[in-house]
Amino acid sequence: MKILAIAAAALVLASESHSFTPTSLSVRSASRHFSTVSTLDAAATSEEDLELTRQIIMSHVEKVSADEDGVEVDEEYLPSHNKNPDDYPANDLMIRAALGREDVERTPIWLFRQAGRHLPEYQAYKQKTGRSFLDMLSFPEDVAECTMQPVRRYNVDAAILFSDILVIAEALNIEVTMPGGVGILVPCPLVGPADMKERLPSKDKLNVDFVNDKLGHVMESVRLIRKQMKEEGISIPLIGFSAAPWTLLFYMVGGSSKKNQHIGMEWLHSYPEASRELMDGLTTIVIEYMAQQVENGAHMLQLFEAMGMMIEQPEFNEFAMPCLKKIAEELKGRYPDVPLMVFSRGASFANEELSKLGYDVITIDGSVDRSTARDVVGGRTGLQGNYDPRELIVENGKTVDTVKQTAKELLEALGTQRLIANLGEGLGGKESPELVDAFVEAIHSESEKMISESKSN
């Protein structure tokens, strides 16, 4: 990425050789942020050749900006909504892999729930604060610390905002509890259309002002995380996220992973119009919530349809899919260069259609057959997933060697390009940090080796 130095070296090389033609320009291969210009005519003499080379180099030098660390970035890599090079991560593997605009030198990796309960430093910090998980989310300093913990420990290629899928529900005055051992609970769920209209704000109030009023602490957390990353010299993308509308509705009407699993579908069948109205409003706030995360510093976005297993395919297509389509259209319309990833957990039947809606990356869970995963998305998107987190638990008989082997199998099955290595389910708390680290390192080393070998063949 040291473009100016490379450009200067290329210019010296050209002056010494007097035979440095545009077709042999090697600067871009030395640095991925430098590209050739094809609009200039070929030179006829060595003097003209030297001048042409100078013009090519200088045309790019003029486009190059430098961040505070002196790392030069070609402006074509900066997102359209933010041309400040200081805001662009030095390690942009995740962004490049997600957008699929060029090949990467190694496969990037991050992990669902990489922050939190499997880390001893998280448990110690949580005990020190004396706050519960949900309580910590209201304190930006806690959110920043918990976000930073895994990126200090592991060589992951992205950080993800430490938060919860139901912060939107809480912003809508729906109480959420996590008593432990029984999953997420909503003590006073919506009981019907009349209750919904009485308790929830109207759609016209679900705007940017609402998000900044009710979820301003999240935006403060995003800004604080970015500040902390800069201070610690960790220059990787920050992922913002939200639950998708169906998942929000499921919990808001009393559903749970442990009990009342049927209630979401019952709501759709008993109150179809109210369900559409609720999901339409939720779609609006999800869009604005995710947009504000970008405006406050998030580089990438992940949408979680976490309760996909609680809805049947016909109802998913009728109620959930239109919301997911609208979210993709709106966010990619506003932020075309911000990677947008979606995870329809437990509803892999939706992946093919989701790949047609504008998302950059489709996340696959553990149920997806790796041998057909690429065919399903048809080259329209990249893939993310689907390593089994049970492979990271020592009590399951797993070791560093078994992790290396299964990581290699993931890469061999899904390929190294347009892939973000991740899990099929989030880390549950029993995983060994040593094995998690081995997984991260194995993905990097094995993918580098595979990519290098493919180029030499």
C-alpha positions in Angstrom: 0.0 0.0 0.0 3.0 2.3 0.0 2.0 3.7 -3.3 4.2 6.8 -3.5 7.4 4.8 -2.8 6.4 2.2 -5.4 5.6 4.9 -8.0 8.9 6.5 -7.4 10.7 3.2 -7.8 8.8 2.5 -11.0 9.7 5.9 -12.4 13.4 5.3 -11.7 13.2 1.9 -13.3 11.6 3.4 -16.3 14.3 6.1 -16.7 17.1 3.5 -16.3 15.7 1.0 -18.8 14.1 3.3 -21.3 11.9 0.3 -22.3 9.2 0.4 -19.7 6.0 0.1 -21.7 2.5 0.4 -20.5 1.9 -3.3 -21.2 4.7 -4.2 -18.8 3.7 -1.9 -16.0 4.1 -4.0 -12.8 3.1 -1.5 -10.2 -0.4 -2.8 -9.6 0.9 -6.3 -9.0 3.2 -4.9 -6.3 0.3 -3.0 -4.7 -3.4 -3.8 -5.0 -4.3 -0.1 -4.6 -2.5 0.9 -7.8 -4.2 0.4 -11.2 -3.1 1.0 -14.8 -4.6 3.6 -17.1 -5.7 2.5 -20.5 -6.7 5.9 -21.9 -3.1 7.0 -22.9 -1.8 6.1 -26.3 1.3 3.9 -26.6 4.6 5.6 -27.0 6.7 5.3 -30.2 10.2 6.2 -28.8 12.1 5.6 -25.6 11.7 9.2 -24.6 8.0 9.2 -25.2 7.9 5.9 -23.4 9.5 7.4 -20.3 7.1 10.4 -20.4 4.1 8.1 -20.8 5.2 6.0 -17.8 5.6 9.2 -15.8 2.0 10.3 -16.8 0.6 6.9 -15.8 2.3 7.0 -12.4 1.4 10.6 -11.7 -2.2 10.2 -12.7 -2.5 7.7 -9.8 -0.3 9.6 -7.4 -2.8 12.5 -7.8 -5.6 10.1 -6.8 -3.8 8.7 -3.7 -4.6 9.9 -0.2 -2.7 9.0 3.0 -4.1 8.1 6.4 -2.6 9.2 9.7 -0.2 6.3 9.7 1.2 7.2 6.3 -0.5 4.4 4.5 -1.5 5.4 1.0 -4.9 4.3 -0.3 -6.1 4.7 -3.9 -9.4 6.7 -3.8 -11.1 4.0 -5.8 -11.1 1.8 -2.8 -12.7 4.4 -0.5 -16.5 4.0 -0.1 -18.6 6.6 -1.9 -20.2 7.8 1.4 -16.8 8.5 3.1 -13.7 9.5 1.2 -11.5 10.0 4.3 -8.6 7.6 3.9 -8.1 7.6 7.7 -11.4 5.8 8.1 -10.5 3.0 5.7 -8.9 -0.1 7.4 -5.4 -1.0 6.5 -6.4 -4.7 6.6 -9.4 -4.6 4.2 -9.4 -8.4 3.3 -13.0 -8.7 4.6 -14.2 -5.8 2.5 -12.5 -7.0 -0.7 -13.7 -10.6 -0.1 -17.3 -9.5 0.5 -17.5 -7.2 -2.5 -15.8 -9.6 -4.8 -14.2 -6.9 -6.9 -10.8 -8.6 -6.9 -9.1 -11.7 -5.5 -7.6 -11.7 -2.0 -4.2 -13.0 -0.9 -5.7 -15.0 1.9 -9.2 -15.9 3.1 -10.5 -13.5 5.8 -12.1 -14.8 9.0 -14.1 -13.5 12.0 -16.5 -15.4 14.3 -20.1 -15.1 15.4 -20.0 -14.2 19.1 -16.2 -13.8 19.0 -16.7 -11.5 21.9 -18.2 -12.7 25.1 -18.5 -15.7 27.2 -15.8 -18.1 25.9 -13.1 -15.5 26.8 -11.7 -15.5 30.3 -11.0 -11.8 30.0 -14.7 -11.2 29.3 -15.8 -13.1 32.4 -13.3 -11.2 34.5 -14.4 -7.8 33.1 -18.1 -8.7 33.5 -17.5 -9.6 37.1 -15.5 -6.4 37.7 -18.4 -4.2 36.4 -21.0 -6.2 38.3 -23.3 -5.7 35.4 -25.3 -8.3 33.4 -24.8 -8.7 29.7 -27.9 -6.6 28.8 -26.9 -3.9 31.3 -23.4 -3.6 29.8 -25.0 -2.7 26.5 -26.1 0.6 27.9 -22.5 1.6 28.7 -20.4 2.5 25.7 -17.2 1.9 27.6 -18.3 -1.7 28.3 -19.3 -2.3 24.7 -16.0 -0.9 23.4 -14.0 -3.1 25.8 -15.9 -6.3 25.0 -15.6 -5.6 21.3 -11.9 -5.1 21.5 -11.1 -8.2 23.6 -11.2 -10.8 20.8 -9.4 -8.6 18.3 -6.5 -8.2 20.8 -6.4 -12.0 21.4 -7.0 -13.3 17.9 -5.7 -12.3 14.4 -9.3 -12.0 13.1 -9.9 -9.8 10.1 -12.9 -7.8 11.6 -14.3 -6.6 14.9 -18.1 -6.8 15.4 -20.1 -4.5 17.6 -20.8 -6.1 21.0 -24.5 -5.9 21.2 -27.7 -7.9 21.0 -30.3 -8.7 18.4 -33.1 -7.3 20.5 -32.0 -3.8 21.1 -34.5 -2.6 18.6 -37.3 -4.3 20.5 -36.1 -2.6 23.7 -36.1 0.7 21.9 -39.8 0.0 21.1 -40.5 -0.4 24.8 -40.6 -4.1 24.7 -38.9 -5.5 27.9 -36.3 -8.1 27.3 -34.7 -10.4 29.9 -32.1 -13.1 30.0 -32.6 -14.9 33.2 -30.1 -17.6 32.3 -30.6 -21.2 31.1 -33.9 -20.4 29.3 -32.8 -18.1 26.5 -34.2 -14.7 25.7 -37.6 -13.9 27.3 -40.1 -11.1 26.7 -42.2 -10.9 29.9 -44.9 -8.8 28.4 -45.2 -9.7 24.7 -47.7 -8.2 22.3 -51.0 -10.0 22.6 -52.8 -8.8 19.5 -53.3 -6.0 17.0 -55.0 -3.6 19.5 -52.2 -4.1 22.0 -49.6 -3.5 19.2 -51.2 -0.2 18.1 -51.4 1.0 21.7 -47.9 0.1 22.8 -45.8 0.7 19.7 -45.0 4.0 18.0 -46.4 4.6 14.5 -44.3 4.0 11.5 -43.9 7.7 10.7 -42.0 8.1 14.0 -39.5 5.3 13.3 -37.0 7.6 11.6 -33.4 8.7 12.1 -34.4 10.9 15.1 -36.0 8.0 16.8 -32.9 5.8 16.3 -30.6 8.5 17.7 -32.9 9.1 20.6 -33.6 5.5 21.6 -30.4 3.9 20.4 -27.9 6.8 20.6 -25.9 4.8 23.1 -25.2 2.2 20.4 -23.9 5.0 18.1 -21.7 6.3 20.8 -20.4 2.8 21.3 -19.5 2.6 17.6 -17.6 5.8 17.7 -15.8 4.8 20.9 -14.8 1.4 19.4 -13.4 3.2 16.3 -11.4 5.5 18.6 -10.1 2.6 20.7 -9.1 0.7 17.6 -7.1 3.6 16.3 -5.4 4.1 19.7 -4.4 0.5 19.9 -3.3 0.4 16.3 -5.8 -2.3 15.2 -6.9 -1.3 11.7 -9.5 -3.8 10.6 -13.2 -3.3 9.6 -15.8 -2.8 12.2 -19.1 -4.7 11.6 -22.4 -3.3 12.6 -25.5 -5.5 12.8 -29.2 -5.9 13.4 -31.8 -8.5 13.8 -34.1 -8.9 10.8 -37.8 -8.1 11.0 -39.1 -11.7 11.4 -36.7 -12.4 14.2 -37.8 -9.2 16.0 -41.5 -10.0 15.5 -41.0 -13.6 16.8 -39.6 -12.4 20.1 -41.9 -9.4 20.5 -45.0 -11.6 20.3 -43.6 -14.0 23.0 -41.6 -16.5 21.0 -38.4 -18.1 22.5 -35.9 -20.6 21.4 -36.8 -22.6 24.6 -40.6 -22.2 24.7 -43.5 -20.8 22.8 -41.8 -21.7 19.5 -45.1 -21.8 17.7 -46.4 -18.4 18.6 -44.7 -16.4 15.8 -46.4 -18.5 13.1 -49.7 -18.3 15.0 -49.4 -14.5 14.9 -48.8 -14.5 11.1 -51.9 -16.7 10.6 -54.2 -15.1 13.2 -53.3 -11.5 12.4 -51.9 -11.3 8.8 -52.5 -7.6 8.3 -51.2 -6.6 11.7 -48.2 -8.8 11.1 -47.4 -7.0 7.8 -47.9 -3.7 9.5 -45.5 -4.7 12.3 -42.9 -6.1 10.0 -43.1 -3.0 7.8 -42.4 -0.8 10.7 -39.6 -3.0 11.9 -38.1 -2.9 8.4 -38.0 0.9 8.5 -36.3 1.0 11.9 -33.8 -1.8 10.9 -32.8 0.2 7.9 -32.3 3.4 9.8 -30.5 1.7 12.7 -28.0 0.0 10.4 -27.6 3.2 8.4 -26.7 5.1 11.5 -24.1 2.5 12.4 -22.4 3.2 9.1 -22.7 6.9 9.6 -21.0 6.6 12.9 -18.1 4.4 11.7 -19.1 0.8 10.8 -17.4 -0.5 7.7 -19.6 -3.5 7.1 -23.1 -4.7 8.0 -24.5 -8.0 9.0 -28.2 -8.8 9.1 -29.3 -11.7 11.3 -32.5 -13.6 10.5 -31.7 -15.6 13.6 -35.0 -17.3 14.0 -35.4 -18.6 10.5 -36.0 -22.1 11.9 -39.2 -20.8 13.5 -41.0 -20.0 10.2 -42.1 -22.3 7.3 -41.0 -21.5 3.8 -44.4 -20.3 2.5 -44.7 -17.8 5.3 -41.0 -16.8 5.0 -41.6 -16.0 1.4 -44.8 -14.1 2.1 -43.8 -12.1 5.2 -40.0 -12.1 5.7 -38.6 -12.0 2.2 -40.2 -8.7 1.1 -38.7 -7.1 4.2 -35.2 -8.5 3.5 -35.5 -7.3 -0.1 -36.4 -3.8 1.0 -33.5 -3.7 3.5 -31.0 -4.7 0.8 -32.3 -2.3 -1.8 -32.3 0.7 0.6 -29.0 0.1 2.3 -27.1 -0.8 -0.9 -28.7 2.2 -2.5 -27.3 4.5 0.2 -24.0 2.7 0.7 -23.0 0.7 -2.4 -19.5 0.2 -1.2 -20.4 -1.0 2.3 -20.6 -4.8 2.3 -24.0 -6.1 3.3 -24.1 -9.7 4.7 -27.2 -11.7 5.6 -27.7 -14.8 7.6 -31.0 -16.7 7.4 -30.2 -19.1 10.2 -32.2 -22.4 10.0 -33.9 -21.3 6.8 -31.3 -22.2 4.2 -34.1 -22.7 1.7 -34.1 -18.9 1.4 -30.4 -18.6 0.3 -30.9 -18.8 -3.4 -33.6 -16.0 -3.4 -31.6 -13.9 -1.0 -28.6 -14.1 -3.3 -30.7 -12.2 -5.9 -31.7 -9.3 -3.7 -28.5 -7.3 -3.7 -26.7 -8.7 -0.6 -22.9 -9.1 -1.0 -22.6 -12.2 1.1 -24.9 -15.1 2.0 -24.1 -16.8 5.3 -24.6 -20.5 5.4 -25.3 -22.4 8.6 -24.2 -25.9 9.5 -27.0 -27.6 7.7 -25.9 -26.4 4.3 -24.1 -28.9 2.0 -20.8 -27.3 1.1 -20.6 -29.1 -2.2 -23.7 -27.3 -3.5 -23.4 -24.0 -1.6 -21.7 -22.1 -4.5 -24.2 -23.4 -7.0 -27.1 -22.1 -4.9 -25.9 -18.5 -4.9 -24.8 -18.9 -8.5 -21.9 -16.5 -8.4 -24.1 -13.6 -7.4 -22.7 -13.3 -3.9 -19.9 -14.4 -1.8 -20.3 -17.0 1.0 -19.7 -16.9 4.8 -19.6 -19.8 7.2 -20.0 -22.6 8.1 -17.5 -24.2 10.4 -18.9 -26.3 13.3 -18.1 -24.6 16.6 -18.2 -28.0 18.3 -14.8 -28.6 16.6 -13.4 -26.0 19.0 -14.4 -27.7 22.3 -11.6 -29.7 24.0 -14.1 -31.9 25.8 -15.3 -33.1 22.4 -11.8 -34.6 21.9 -10.7 -31.8 19.6 -7.1 -30.7 19.3 -5.0 -28.1 17.4 -4.3 -30.8 14.8 -8.0 -31.7 14.3 -8.8 -28.0 14.0 -6.2 -27.5 11.3 -7.5 -30.4 9.3 -11.2 -29.4 9.5 -10.3 -25.8 8.6 -8.5 -27.1 5.5 -11.5 -29.1 4.6 -13.7 -26.0 4.8 -11.4 -24.2 2.4 -11.2 -27.1 0.0 -15.0 -27.4 -0.1 -15.9 -23.8 -0.4 -12.8 -22.3 -2.1 -10.6 -19.5 -0.9 -12.0 -16.6 -2.9 -15.3 -14.7 -2.2 -15.3 -16.5 1.1 -15.4 -15.2 4.6 -14.5 -18.1 7.0 -16.9 -18.1 10.0 -19.0 -20.5 12.0 -22.4 -22.1 11.2 -23.5 -21.1 14.7 -22.2 -18.6 17.2 -19.6 -19.5 19.9 -21.6 -20.9 22.9 -19.1 -20.4 25.7 -17.5 -23.9 26.0 -14.9 -23.3 23.2 -11.2 -23.3 24.0 -9.5 -20.0 23.2 -6.5 -22.0 22.1 -8.5 -23.9 19.5 -10.3 -20.8 18.4 -6.9 -19.2 17.8 -5.7 -22.3 15.9 -8.8 -22.1 13.7 -8.1 -18.5 12.8 -4.4 -19.1 12.1 -5.2 -22.3 10.1 -7.6 -20.4 7.8 -5.0 -17.8 7.1 -2.0 -20.1 6.6 -3.9 -22.8 4.6 -5.6 -20.3 2.3 -2.4 -18.4 1.6 -0.8 -21.7 0.6 -3.7 -22.7 -1.6 -3.9 -19.4 -3.3 -0.1 -19.4 -3.9 -0.3 -22.8 -5.3 -3.2 -22.0 -7.6 -1.2 -19.0 -9.0 1.8 -21.1 -9.7 -0.1 -23.8 -11.6 
